[in-house]
XYZ file of C-alpha atoms in Angstrom:
686
model
C -18.043 -5.034 -57.638
C -17.625 -2.990 -60.835
C -17.571 -6.107 -62.979
C -20.732 -7.424 -61.352
C -22.472 -4.121 -61.889
C -21.481 -4.074 -65.558
C -22.842 -7.558 -66.067
C -25.990 -6.603 -64.251
C -26.426 -3.424 -66.290
C -26.015 -5.435 -69.472
C -28.815 -7.708 -68.359
C -31.053 -4.719 -67.669
C -30.106 -2.706 -70.738
C -31.491 -5.269 -73.136
C -34.385 -4.728 -70.908
C -35.979 -7.977 -70.401
C -35.374 -11.754 -70.871
C -34.421 -15.399 -69.746
C -32.893 -18.073 -71.993
C -35.295 -20.451 -73.738
C -34.215 -23.400 -71.672
C -30.602 -23.418 -70.705
C -29.705 -26.067 -68.155
C -28.959 -24.721 -64.756
C -25.288 -25.072 -64.048
C -24.732 -27.564 -61.259
C -21.724 -25.807 -59.890
C -23.681 -22.570 -59.650
C -26.521 -24.251 -57.786
C -24.089 -25.935 -55.444
C -22.278 -22.651 -54.855
C -25.531 -20.912 -54.018
C -26.730 -23.622 -51.674
C -23.441 -23.675 -49.795
C -23.587 -19.960 -49.070
C -27.307 -19.526 -48.529
C -28.412 -17.939 -45.260
C -29.848 -20.578 -42.941
C -33.633 -20.548 -43.389
C -34.219 -20.816 -39.668
C -32.495 -17.505 -39.214
C -34.476 -15.458 -41.734
C -38.190 -16.219 -42.189
C -40.019 -15.936 -45.492
C -41.631 -12.675 -46.555
C -44.436 -12.641 -49.139
C -44.967 -10.013 -51.817
C -48.193 -9.054 -50.051
C -46.254 -8.258 -46.880
C -43.784 -6.156 -48.856
C -46.542 -4.162 -50.580
C -48.518 -3.717 -47.360
C -45.438 -2.332 -45.647
C -44.832 0.119 -48.486
C -48.459 1.254 -48.554
C -48.402 1.868 -44.801
C -45.678 4.438 -45.457
C -47.336 5.878 -48.570
C -50.622 6.400 -46.676
C -49.401 6.845 -43.072
C -51.761 6.594 -40.129
C -52.827 9.712 -38.248
C -54.368 7.943 -35.240
C -51.143 7.074 -33.403
C -51.351 8.936 -30.047
C -47.553 9.217 -29.845
C -47.395 11.538 -32.873
C -46.584 15.194 -32.273
C -48.137 18.052 -34.242
C -45.177 18.365 -36.639
C -45.295 14.670 -37.533
C -49.069 14.775 -38.020
C -48.685 17.772 -40.352
C -45.983 15.906 -42.267
C -48.181 12.827 -42.660
C -51.147 14.935 -43.770
C -48.913 16.493 -46.416
C -47.967 13.021 -47.676
C -51.635 12.030 -47.893
C -52.473 15.234 -49.759
C -49.688 14.522 -52.242
C -50.984 11.000 -52.824
C -54.531 12.270 -53.485
C -53.284 15.065 -55.756
C -51.094 12.623 -57.695
C -53.970 10.189 -58.217
C -56.275 13.018 -59.331
C -53.735 14.232 -61.900
C -53.276 10.662 -63.116
C -57.033 10.178 -63.728
C -57.391 13.539 -65.515
C -54.345 12.823 -67.688
C -55.743 9.436 -68.735
C -59.110 11.017 -69.534
C -57.496 13.610 -71.798
C -55.265 10.996 -73.395
C -58.214 8.830 -74.475
C -59.566 11.755 -76.551
C -56.512 11.851 -78.834
C -57.650 9.010 -81.188
C -61.038 10.725 -81.534
C -59.287 13.878 -82.747
C -57.698 11.808 -85.509
C -61.008 10.137 -86.399
C -62.861 13.432 -86.689
C -59.981 14.965 -88.616
C -59.996 12.144 -91.168
C -63.797 12.198 -91.479
C -63.858 15.985 -91.993
C -61.083 15.910 -94.565
C -62.819 13.012 -96.317
C -66.056 15.034 -96.422
C -64.226 18.029 -97.866
C -62.487 15.834 -100.404
C -65.830 14.336 -101.424
C -67.304 17.820 -101.785
C -64.387 18.858 -103.971
C -64.814 15.802 -106.156
C -68.542 16.489 -106.756
C -68.151 20.152 -107.900
C -67.513 21.408 -111.493
C -64.001 21.247 -112.895
C -63.363 24.880 -111.891
C -63.404 23.819 -108.219
C -61.717 20.453 -108.074
C -59.668 20.917 -104.898
C -60.505 21.504 -101.263
C -58.996 24.987 -101.568
C -61.346 25.738 -104.481
C -64.316 24.487 -102.482
C -63.407 26.821 -99.597
C -63.491 29.859 -101.904
C -66.781 28.901 -103.596
C -68.806 27.348 -100.777
C -69.519 29.116 -97.469
C -70.537 25.771 -95.957
C -67.252 24.186 -96.991
C -65.350 27.187 -95.673
C -66.920 26.602 -92.279
C -66.065 22.905 -92.415
C -62.456 23.661 -93.293
C -61.880 25.318 -89.938
C -62.698 22.102 -88.067
C -59.481 20.212 -89.017
C -57.371 23.058 -87.707
C -59.334 23.126 -84.465
C -58.887 19.372 -84.146
C -55.159 19.700 -84.722
C -55.045 22.408 -82.082
C -57.020 20.167 -79.709
C -54.617 17.305 -80.397
C -51.618 19.458 -79.541
C -53.232 20.803 -76.389
C -54.225 17.286 -75.306
C -50.684 15.981 -75.703
C -49.206 18.984 -73.905
C -51.755 18.784 -71.076
C -51.161 15.064 -70.619
C -47.397 15.567 -70.485
C -47.741 18.438 -68.004
C -50.027 16.456 -65.713
C -47.726 13.429 -65.802
C -44.650 15.461 -64.882
C -46.547 17.404 -62.210
C -47.761 14.093 -60.808
C -44.217 12.704 -60.695
C -42.906 15.825 -58.960
C -45.759 15.763 -56.433
C -45.344 12.080 -55.602
C -41.531 12.233 -55.416
C -41.570 13.366 -51.775
C -43.853 10.462 -50.849
C -41.596 7.924 -52.562
C -38.359 9.336 -51.170
C -39.805 9.608 -47.655
C -40.849 5.954 -47.820
C -37.412 4.897 -49.051
C -35.707 6.858 -46.272
C -37.971 5.511 -43.531
C -37.777 1.876 -44.626
C -34.020 2.072 -45.217
C -33.405 3.711 -41.854
C -35.646 1.296 -39.951
C -33.970 -1.673 -41.682
C -30.533 -0.387 -40.683
C -31.774 0.066 -37.107
C -33.232 -3.456 -37.109
C -29.936 -4.962 -38.287
C -28.151 -3.256 -35.383
C -30.722 -4.750 -33.003
C -30.180 -8.306 -34.234
C -28.242 -10.609 -31.944
C -24.563 -11.493 -32.022
C -25.186 -14.963 -33.455
C -26.866 -13.501 -36.532
C -23.905 -11.242 -37.264
C -21.396 -14.018 -36.666
C -22.958 -16.204 -39.370
C -23.716 -13.335 -41.784
C -21.416 -11.745 -44.327
C -21.160 -7.987 -43.879
C -20.797 -7.329 -47.611
C -23.896 -9.404 -48.331
C -25.939 -7.572 -45.695
C -24.866 -4.208 -47.091
C -25.719 -5.252 -50.641
C -29.110 -6.607 -49.569
C -30.101 -3.305 -47.963
C -28.736 -1.234 -50.850
C -30.560 -3.231 -53.517
C -33.786 -3.374 -51.520
C -34.008 0.380 -50.924
C -33.137 1.120 -54.551
C -35.993 -1.084 -55.763
C -38.621 0.583 -53.586
C -38.852 3.739 -55.712
C -39.559 1.726 -58.855
C -42.186 -0.431 -57.164
C -43.994 2.561 -55.677
C -44.156 4.521 -58.921
C -45.029 1.451 -60.968
C -47.873 0.284 -58.766
C -49.430 3.734 -58.374
C -48.826 5.259 -61.806
C -48.503 2.347 -64.219
C -50.390 -0.752 -63.141
C -53.556 0.916 -61.813
C -53.792 3.526 -64.643
C -53.291 0.861 -67.308
C -56.089 -1.271 -65.882
C -58.310 1.824 -65.890
C -57.344 2.700 -69.449
C -57.961 -0.838 -70.707
C -61.456 -0.766 -69.219
C -62.235 2.636 -70.765
C -60.949 1.647 -74.218
C -62.842 -1.657 -74.155
C -66.021 0.233 -73.229
C -65.518 2.774 -76.043
C -64.867 0.034 -78.610
C -67.918 -1.911 -77.457
C -70.151 1.183 -77.619
C -68.794 2.417 -80.971
C -68.184 -0.795 -82.918
C -69.962 -3.613 -81.102
C -69.294 -6.649 -78.955
C -67.095 -8.520 -81.450
C -64.576 -5.670 -81.546
C -64.576 -5.367 -77.751
C -64.045 -9.113 -77.316
C -61.132 -8.945 -79.762
C -59.543 -6.150 -77.716
C -60.079 -7.928 -74.399
C -58.884 -11.253 -75.821
C -55.685 -9.657 -77.088
C -55.021 -7.933 -73.796
C -55.855 -11.038 -71.757
C -53.541 -13.226 -73.845
C -50.809 -10.597 -73.678
C -51.014 -10.271 -69.903
C -51.283 -14.029 -69.332
C -48.255 -14.719 -71.511
C -46.271 -11.969 -69.794
C -47.109 -13.201 -66.304
C -46.385 -16.843 -67.125
C -43.018 -16.256 -68.764
C -42.004 -13.735 -66.121
C -42.755 -16.258 -63.386
C -40.445 -18.681 -65.172
C -37.730 -16.023 -65.435
C -37.866 -15.238 -61.726
C -35.482 -18.088 -60.848
C -32.725 -16.536 -62.944
C -33.073 -13.208 -61.196
C -32.867 -14.884 -57.797
C -29.718 -16.688 -58.871
C -28.212 -13.388 -60.022
C -28.970 -11.765 -56.681
C -27.489 -14.631 -54.686
C -24.353 -14.658 -56.809
C -24.064 -10.892 -56.599
C -24.295 -11.104 -52.809
C -21.712 -13.875 -52.773
C -19.374 -11.897 -55.031
C -19.802 -8.757 -52.972
C -19.030 -10.690 -49.816
C -15.899 -12.225 -51.313
C -14.625 -8.869 -52.544
C -15.259 -7.283 -49.149
C -13.627 -10.160 -47.276
C -10.614 -10.231 -49.583
C -9.963 -6.492 -49.444
C -10.399 -6.309 -45.666
C -7.758 -9.050 -45.417
C -5.463 -7.336 -47.927
C -2.373 -7.798 -45.759
C -3.030 -11.499 -45.230
C -3.398 -12.008 -48.979
C -0.036 -10.304 -49.523
C 1.714 -12.212 -46.730
C 0.850 -15.530 -48.374
C 1.070 -14.258 -52.006
C -2.414 -15.599 -52.713
C -3.538 -12.863 -55.123
C -4.186 -15.370 -57.904
C -6.221 -17.546 -55.564
C -8.414 -14.579 -54.588
C -8.882 -13.573 -58.228
C -9.779 -17.168 -59.109
C -12.368 -17.375 -56.307
C -13.928 -14.100 -57.386
C -13.742 -15.103 -61.057
C -15.681 -18.314 -60.397
C -18.535 -16.245 -58.959
C -18.396 -13.845 -61.921
C -18.578 -16.800 -64.316
C -21.684 -18.180 -62.626
C -23.154 -14.669 -62.495
C -22.469 -14.287 -66.221
C -24.300 -17.534 -66.972
C -27.345 -16.375 -65.001
C -27.216 -12.950 -66.681
C -27.148 -14.569 -70.133
C -30.171 -16.651 -69.223
C -31.966 -13.502 -68.125
C -31.160 -11.655 -71.359
C -32.017 -14.592 -73.643
C -35.331 -15.338 -71.975
C -36.182 -11.637 -72.163
C -35.829 -11.775 -75.945
C -38.234 -14.701 -76.026
C -40.704 -12.777 -73.889
C -40.565 -9.642 -76.031
C -40.988 -11.583 -79.265
C -44.069 -13.362 -77.928
C -45.577 -10.083 -76.740
C -45.105 -8.479 -80.155
C -46.657 -11.467 -81.947
C -49.730 -11.428 -79.677
C -50.267 -7.698 -80.073
C -49.748 -7.765 -83.849
C -52.288 -10.567 -84.265
C -54.810 -8.719 -82.101
C -54.320 -5.451 -84.000
C -54.688 -7.224 -87.333
C -57.885 -8.923 -86.157
C -59.658 -5.764 -84.957
C -58.629 -3.800 -88.055
C -59.991 -6.606 -90.228
C -63.337 -6.348 -88.442
C -63.357 -2.560 -88.890
C -62.474 -2.751 -92.610
C -65.284 -5.247 -93.019
C -67.652 -2.718 -91.386
C -66.416 0.042 -93.731
C -67.051 -2.129 -96.784
C -70.523 -2.900 -95.453
C -71.144 0.819 -94.989
C -71.405 0.573 -91.204
C -68.260 2.581 -90.442
C -66.166 5.388 -91.880
C -62.486 5.582 -92.721
C -62.124 7.676 -89.593
C -63.345 4.693 -87.556
C -60.434 2.658 -88.896
C -58.097 5.403 -87.730
C -59.928 5.517 -84.372
C -59.678 1.810 -83.623
C -56.064 1.768 -84.779
C -55.268 4.753 -82.562
C -57.054 3.291 -79.541
C -55.219 -0.003 -79.811
C -51.862 1.625 -80.435
C -52.536 3.902 -77.514
C -52.999 0.774 -75.418
C -49.801 -0.706 -76.833
C -47.696 1.869 -75.003
C -48.975 1.065 -71.496
C -49.230 -2.636 -72.385
C -45.623 -2.781 -73.506
C -44.750 -0.726 -70.499
C -46.807 -2.826 -68.125
C -45.144 -5.920 -69.549
C -41.813 -4.357 -68.718
C -43.209 -2.995 -65.472
C -44.448 -6.408 -64.404
C -41.045 -7.889 -65.137
C -39.253 -5.096 -63.345
C -41.711 -5.105 -60.443
C -41.182 -8.848 -60.030
C -37.437 -8.342 -60.141
C -37.672 -5.406 -57.741
C -39.823 -7.458 -55.376
C -37.188 -10.172 -55.508
C -34.559 -7.534 -54.749
C -36.686 -6.321 -51.837
C -37.522 -9.845 -50.717
C -34.207 -10.403 -48.952
C -34.387 -7.003 -47.275
C -37.862 -7.658 -45.916
C -36.820 -11.121 -44.776
C -34.052 -9.334 -42.937
C -36.593 -6.930 -41.422
C -38.740 -9.833 -40.244
C -35.849 -11.638 -38.559
C -36.537 -11.872 -34.836
C -33.456 -11.528 -32.605
C -33.010 -14.348 -30.122
C -31.928 -11.822 -27.474
C -34.330 -8.941 -26.918
C -35.884 -6.915 -24.122
C -38.867 -8.283 -22.274
C -42.043 -6.252 -22.522
C -42.010 -5.650 -18.749
C -38.277 -4.945 -18.436
C -37.061 -2.097 -16.251
C -34.297 0.483 -16.601
C -31.205 -0.256 -14.523
C -30.419 2.713 -12.288
C -27.175 2.420 -10.319
C -26.741 6.121 -9.623
C -25.437 6.413 -6.083
C -25.625 2.667 -5.387
C -23.219 -0.240 -5.761
C -23.280 -2.421 -8.870
C -22.491 -6.015 -7.930
C -22.276 -8.749 -10.568
C -22.780 -12.465 -9.965
C -22.764 -15.520 -12.218
C -24.992 -18.154 -10.642
C -24.603 -21.728 -11.951
C -24.436 -20.470 -15.549
C -24.371 -22.955 -18.407
C -24.029 -22.007 -22.050
C -23.227 -23.456 -25.448
C -23.088 -21.599 -28.743
C -25.934 -22.403 -31.171
C -23.426 -23.491 -33.811
C -21.852 -26.048 -31.443
C -24.663 -27.084 -29.128
C -22.952 -30.377 -28.302
C -20.140 -28.602 -26.379
C -20.774 -26.540 -23.252
C -18.471 -23.520 -23.285
C -19.698 -22.459 -19.832
C -20.619 -25.290 -17.481
C -21.831 -24.436 -13.980
C -19.998 -21.114 -13.648
C -20.210 -19.384 -10.250
C -18.323 -16.266 -9.171
C -18.996 -12.731 -7.953
C -17.590 -9.280 -8.683
C -18.321 -6.646 -6.054
C -18.403 -2.895 -6.556
C -14.896 -1.411 -6.763
C -13.070 -4.739 -7.074
C -10.506 -5.634 -9.697
C -11.141 -9.228 -10.744
C -8.929 -11.123 -13.178
C -10.102 -14.095 -15.250
C -7.386 -16.531 -16.309
C -7.288 -19.937 -17.905
C -6.270 -21.825 -20.990
C -7.608 -20.988 -24.422
C -11.228 -22.091 -24.909
C -12.130 -22.153 -21.221
C -14.868 -19.523 -21.725
C -13.200 -16.262 -20.664
C -14.405 -14.130 -23.600
C -17.810 -15.807 -23.480
C -18.264 -14.335 -19.996
C -18.152 -10.840 -21.540
C -20.718 -11.829 -24.155
C -23.035 -13.159 -21.467
C -22.532 -10.128 -19.227
C -23.197 -7.775 -22.149
C -26.144 -9.992 -23.054
C -25.073 -10.763 -26.579
C -26.337 -14.217 -25.613
C -28.584 -15.566 -22.870
C -27.421 -18.475 -20.693
C -28.822 -21.904 -21.489
C -29.273 -22.406 -17.744
C -28.506 -20.334 -14.689
C -28.508 -16.556 -14.304
C -26.301 -13.524 -14.665
C -27.274 -11.170 -11.844
C -26.782 -7.457 -11.240
C -27.569 -6.487 -7.658
C -29.262 -9.881 -7.146
C -31.610 -9.438 -10.132
C -31.477 -11.285 -13.436
C -30.092 -8.963 -16.132
C -33.026 -10.053 -18.299
C -35.218 -7.980 -15.967
C -33.468 -4.854 -17.256
C -33.383 -3.316 -20.715
C -30.194 -4.166 -22.600
C -29.427 -0.511 -23.225
C -29.624 0.448 -19.554
C -27.062 -2.063 -18.258
C -24.814 -1.870 -21.325
C -24.492 1.855 -20.652
C -22.862 0.909 -17.343
C -20.207 -1.381 -18.851
C -17.220 -0.073 -20.837
C -15.152 -2.550 -22.843
C -11.539 -2.561 -23.995
C -11.579 -5.458 -26.498
C -8.817 -7.846 -27.392
C -8.852 -6.749 -31.033
C -9.576 -3.026 -31.247
C -11.368 -2.089 -34.461
C -11.709 1.628 -35.169
C -13.979 3.492 -37.557
C -12.424 4.868 -40.728
C -12.664 8.371 -39.308
C -10.612 10.755 -37.196
C -8.979 9.915 -33.883
C -11.238 12.521 -32.288
C -14.358 10.763 -33.604
C -13.149 7.347 -32.459
C -12.470 8.538 -28.906
C -15.677 10.572 -28.751
C -17.610 7.438 -29.753
C -17.454 6.492 -26.077
C -19.753 9.432 -25.305
C -21.174 11.278 -28.298
C -22.309 14.133 -26.036
C -18.837 14.829 -24.672
C -16.950 18.072 -25.269
C -13.590 18.430 -27.005
C -11.975 19.104 -23.633
C -13.356 15.834 -22.250
C -12.043 13.935 -25.281
C -8.566 15.381 -24.741
C -8.692 14.594 -21.023
C -9.620 10.965 -21.776
C -6.716 10.739 -24.227
C -4.346 12.063 -21.564
C -5.523 9.447 -19.065
C -4.887 6.765 -21.686
C -1.377 8.201 -22.320
C -2.108 8.759 -26.021
C -2.464 12.573 -26.118
C 1.217 13.312 -26.784
C 1.337 10.733 -29.557
C -1.762 12.223 -31.186
C -0.301 15.718 -31.047
C 2.831 14.473 -32.818
C 0.742 13.659 -35.897
C 0.553 16.459 -38.511
C -3.242 16.621 -38.220
C -3.454 15.851 -34.519
C -6.900 14.705 -33.419
C -8.161 15.149 -36.997
C -5.910 12.333 -38.219
C -7.944 9.712 -40.098
C -7.033 6.255 -38.770
C -7.899 4.296 -41.929
C -10.156 1.278 -42.297
C -10.273 -0.685 -39.039
C -7.608 1.715 -37.674
C -4.818 0.195 -39.772
C -2.821 3.457 -39.872
C -2.140 3.163 -36.141
C 0.122 0.685 -34.397
C -1.312 -2.002 -32.148
C -0.384 -0.095 -28.999
C -1.818 3.170 -30.337
C -5.103 1.484 -31.217
C -5.349 -0.019 -27.742
C -4.728 3.369 -26.131
C -7.451 4.930 -28.285
C -9.708 2.088 -27.146
C -8.827 2.801 -23.505
C -9.501 6.517 -24.007
C -12.875 5.654 -25.478
C -13.704 3.473 -22.471
C -12.526 6.199 -20.085
C -14.771 8.737 -21.794
C -17.771 6.437 -21.388
C -17.192 6.645 -17.622
C -19.158 3.474 -16.911
C -19.446 1.705 -13.577
C -17.707 -1.429 -14.882
C -14.575 -1.611 -17.024
C -14.141 -4.951 -18.818
C -10.776 -5.605 -20.486
C -10.710 -8.644 -22.774
C -7.013 -9.584 -23.120
C -6.196 -6.033 -24.255
C -2.452 -6.740 -24.581
C -2.372 -10.267 -26.014
C -0.986 -9.137 -29.386
C 1.485 -6.545 -28.039
C 5.157 -6.755 -27.114
C 6.233 -6.952 -23.471
C 7.203 -3.299 -23.151
C 3.960 -2.014 -24.656
C 2.015 -4.547 -22.602
C 3.469 -3.285 -19.338
C 2.729 0.299 -20.312
C -0.872 -0.486 -21.328
C -1.531 -2.479 -18.157
C -0.174 0.394 -16.067
C -2.665 2.694 -17.808
C -5.504 0.267 -17.158
C -4.543 -0.046 -13.509
C -4.631 3.729 -13.112
C -7.895 4.067 -15.033
C -9.482 1.192 -13.117
C -9.057 2.825 -9.713
C -12.420 4.540 -10.041
C -14.202 1.570 -11.623
C -15.121 -2.014 -11.008
C -12.638 -3.756 -13.281
C -12.763 -7.203 -14.858
C -9.626 -8.219 -16.740
C -9.121 -11.258 -18.920
C -5.365 -11.731 -18.650
C -2.884 -13.641 -20.757
C 0.239 -12.924 -18.733
C -0.223 -13.563 -15.033
C 2.465 -11.059 -14.075
C 0.135 -8.238 -15.144
C -2.631 -9.111 -12.674
C -0.738 -9.826 -9.449
C -2.393 -6.868 -7.738
C -5.959 -7.939 -8.547
C -8.351 -8.183 -5.612
C -9.414 -11.589 -6.866
C -8.189 -13.961 -9.543
C -10.687 -16.473 -10.954
C -9.063 -19.501 -12.591
C -11.268 -21.138 -15.223
C -11.126 -24.654 -16.596
C -13.587 -26.164 -19.073
C -16.175 -23.462 -18.439
C -16.218 -23.558 -14.630
C -14.263 -22.040 -11.744
C -11.298 -24.237 -10.876
C -10.068 -21.991 -8.063
C -10.154 -18.357 -6.982
C -8.349 -16.042 -4.595
C -5.574 -13.471 -4.511
C -2.258 -14.018 -6.261
C -0.545 -15.019 -3.025
C -3.365 -17.330 -1.944
C -3.401 -19.157 -5.264
C 0.365 -19.647 -5.263
C 0.164 -21.165 -1.780
C -2.651 -23.506 -2.785
C -0.418 -25.354 -5.237
C -3.104 -25.769 -7.850
C -3.624 -24.917 -11.510
C -2.704 -21.254 -11.062
C 0.669 -22.134 -9.534
C 1.447 -24.405 -12.506
C 0.535 -21.633 -14.967
C 2.640 -19.120 -13.024
C 5.745 -21.326 -12.923
C 5.531 -22.093 -16.634
C 5.249 -18.410 -17.524
C 8.131 -17.527 -15.209
C 10.339 -20.143 -16.892
C 9.377 -18.765 -20.316
C 10.128 -15.207 -19.185
C 13.577 -16.197 -17.906
C 14.301 -17.949 -21.191
C 13.247 -14.870 -23.180
C 15.485 -12.611 -21.087
C 18.450 -14.963 -21.559
C 17.904 -14.967 -25.317
C 17.874 -11.169 -25.362
C 21.146 -11.036 -23.438
C 22.787 -13.518 -25.809
C 21.789 -11.387 -28.797
C 23.581 -8.290 -27.440
C 26.951 -7.539 -29.022
C 30.047 -6.357 -27.248
C 28.863 -2.734 -27.338
C 25.635 -3.661 -25.567
C 23.528 -3.021 -28.643
C 21.094 -5.436 -30.192
C 22.228 -6.941 -33.473
């Protein structure tokens, strides 16, 4: 994403603007619409909701009865920091408003001294001469130096208060960012399987990263820029009205009103370009992530140029949106400068007219100029702040939409904790029907009925697409059945909290994906509270300990992204060790050997058989020869039970299982014959 970031930084560095009226590129729009997140999945989130959420963290409640004393003290500290920061802000603005008056009085005093020097005899024609000849003038001459000293102190005090305010508020801002970021991450983990299946991981990561980064700017801008500027505008308008009259005040307010209105209007227009940039950035990030994760696949099919072309098309559309942002920003800045220059010229004209009429002094011209220029800094800043706040709110918009997404599978309010300590854990599927939301017209599970009793080993077999893996997803409650029930001890699993029954089910998946961390960490993930000795014991039971110890770094060996540094068999053994360490009541193995060779498959299945002696075991099997010893074999067809029984019973019945068995036996014989034919005269494989 380096190229995207550079383009984005270029758009920000010019600091502000969309193109006068470039046509939106159709291909870009089409690209965005094709990859947009389905609106039904993520609800809208208004700016008001975003700001309210932030403020609830900035000014946290103290009335929650669940808070302990440490948390209450922490929240009180945050409130104190907010109050102290606001107090320093008000004092700093008050001091800052006095600076133009220092200049006015300085000019008026120097003008008075100059006039006095001009009216004296030729022997005292300078201010210095007046000081030496006139005690009154000598007294007056000290005033400019005092005013200069006051000016310096005012600037220094303002700067000190601003920096002290920033340092004081930093903890509030960073605490808010941490809490919102952490709660968002937690919420994403609590979303249902369907959401994650249709979402791009790179896009989700980018959404959270950009949203949390924008929070700091929004917090500081709203508290220390927008509110103070409004206060300062009111104070300056009041001073101008009191000192110079209504016409001057109306000129100031008219300039500011026009400036703000123009800024808001143009910024609203520019918002579309920023949204396009964000969508394209998400799309680009997702494509980069997807391409790099599938690095091997890209190499196998020599499709590097295709991947670069796909990514380049996104960069091109992103570049077009970035250029629109930069160009329109130039238009916005130019308009702001024109409005302010016209307003400044108008109020200075009125003041000069007053000076000519004898109603004002030269110092008043300096005063009104200083007041307006003093407003120009926060006005220019608030123009930029408004733009950046809008852009930051857009950046945060997707994150808060994500936070407001309601998972389709969640605990009931009255759910109970499943406690199977010392009791059997029986599982039953009762007339279960289910179809995936993305293919509602096809029932994957259609009237499924079978039972798994405590201590049994039950195998699920059937052709591809008959619903075997879906059974795991229903049992783990990644989805809820459309009709029917999944029961544990004769109670619907929806009566229990998801966490409580998931803790009692360990899974060895078909495709083991490991964290890019050490082998020790990946095994310990089964029970984060386990000791090193327990981790090693689990590895021994999974027959992976000796292999691990043969690595130079042993258990501290980093497995690489998705565990790619390990072989398929090694990854599966790590997965088994992880399941062993969890020590759950039920062990569910989802075709754990489907991608392994025959020798490794036999070894893995022997491990699982040994491990499963102390568990209720459910195995989804590809090769029937590996599950002959199962207590019960359930044969599935089109989402329902076709037949069930032991291996011997099913062979005698002459049904679907017997056909599958005979076909696999014929294939096995053929494979063995091929291996024999490939042996040379020395008995070695060619």
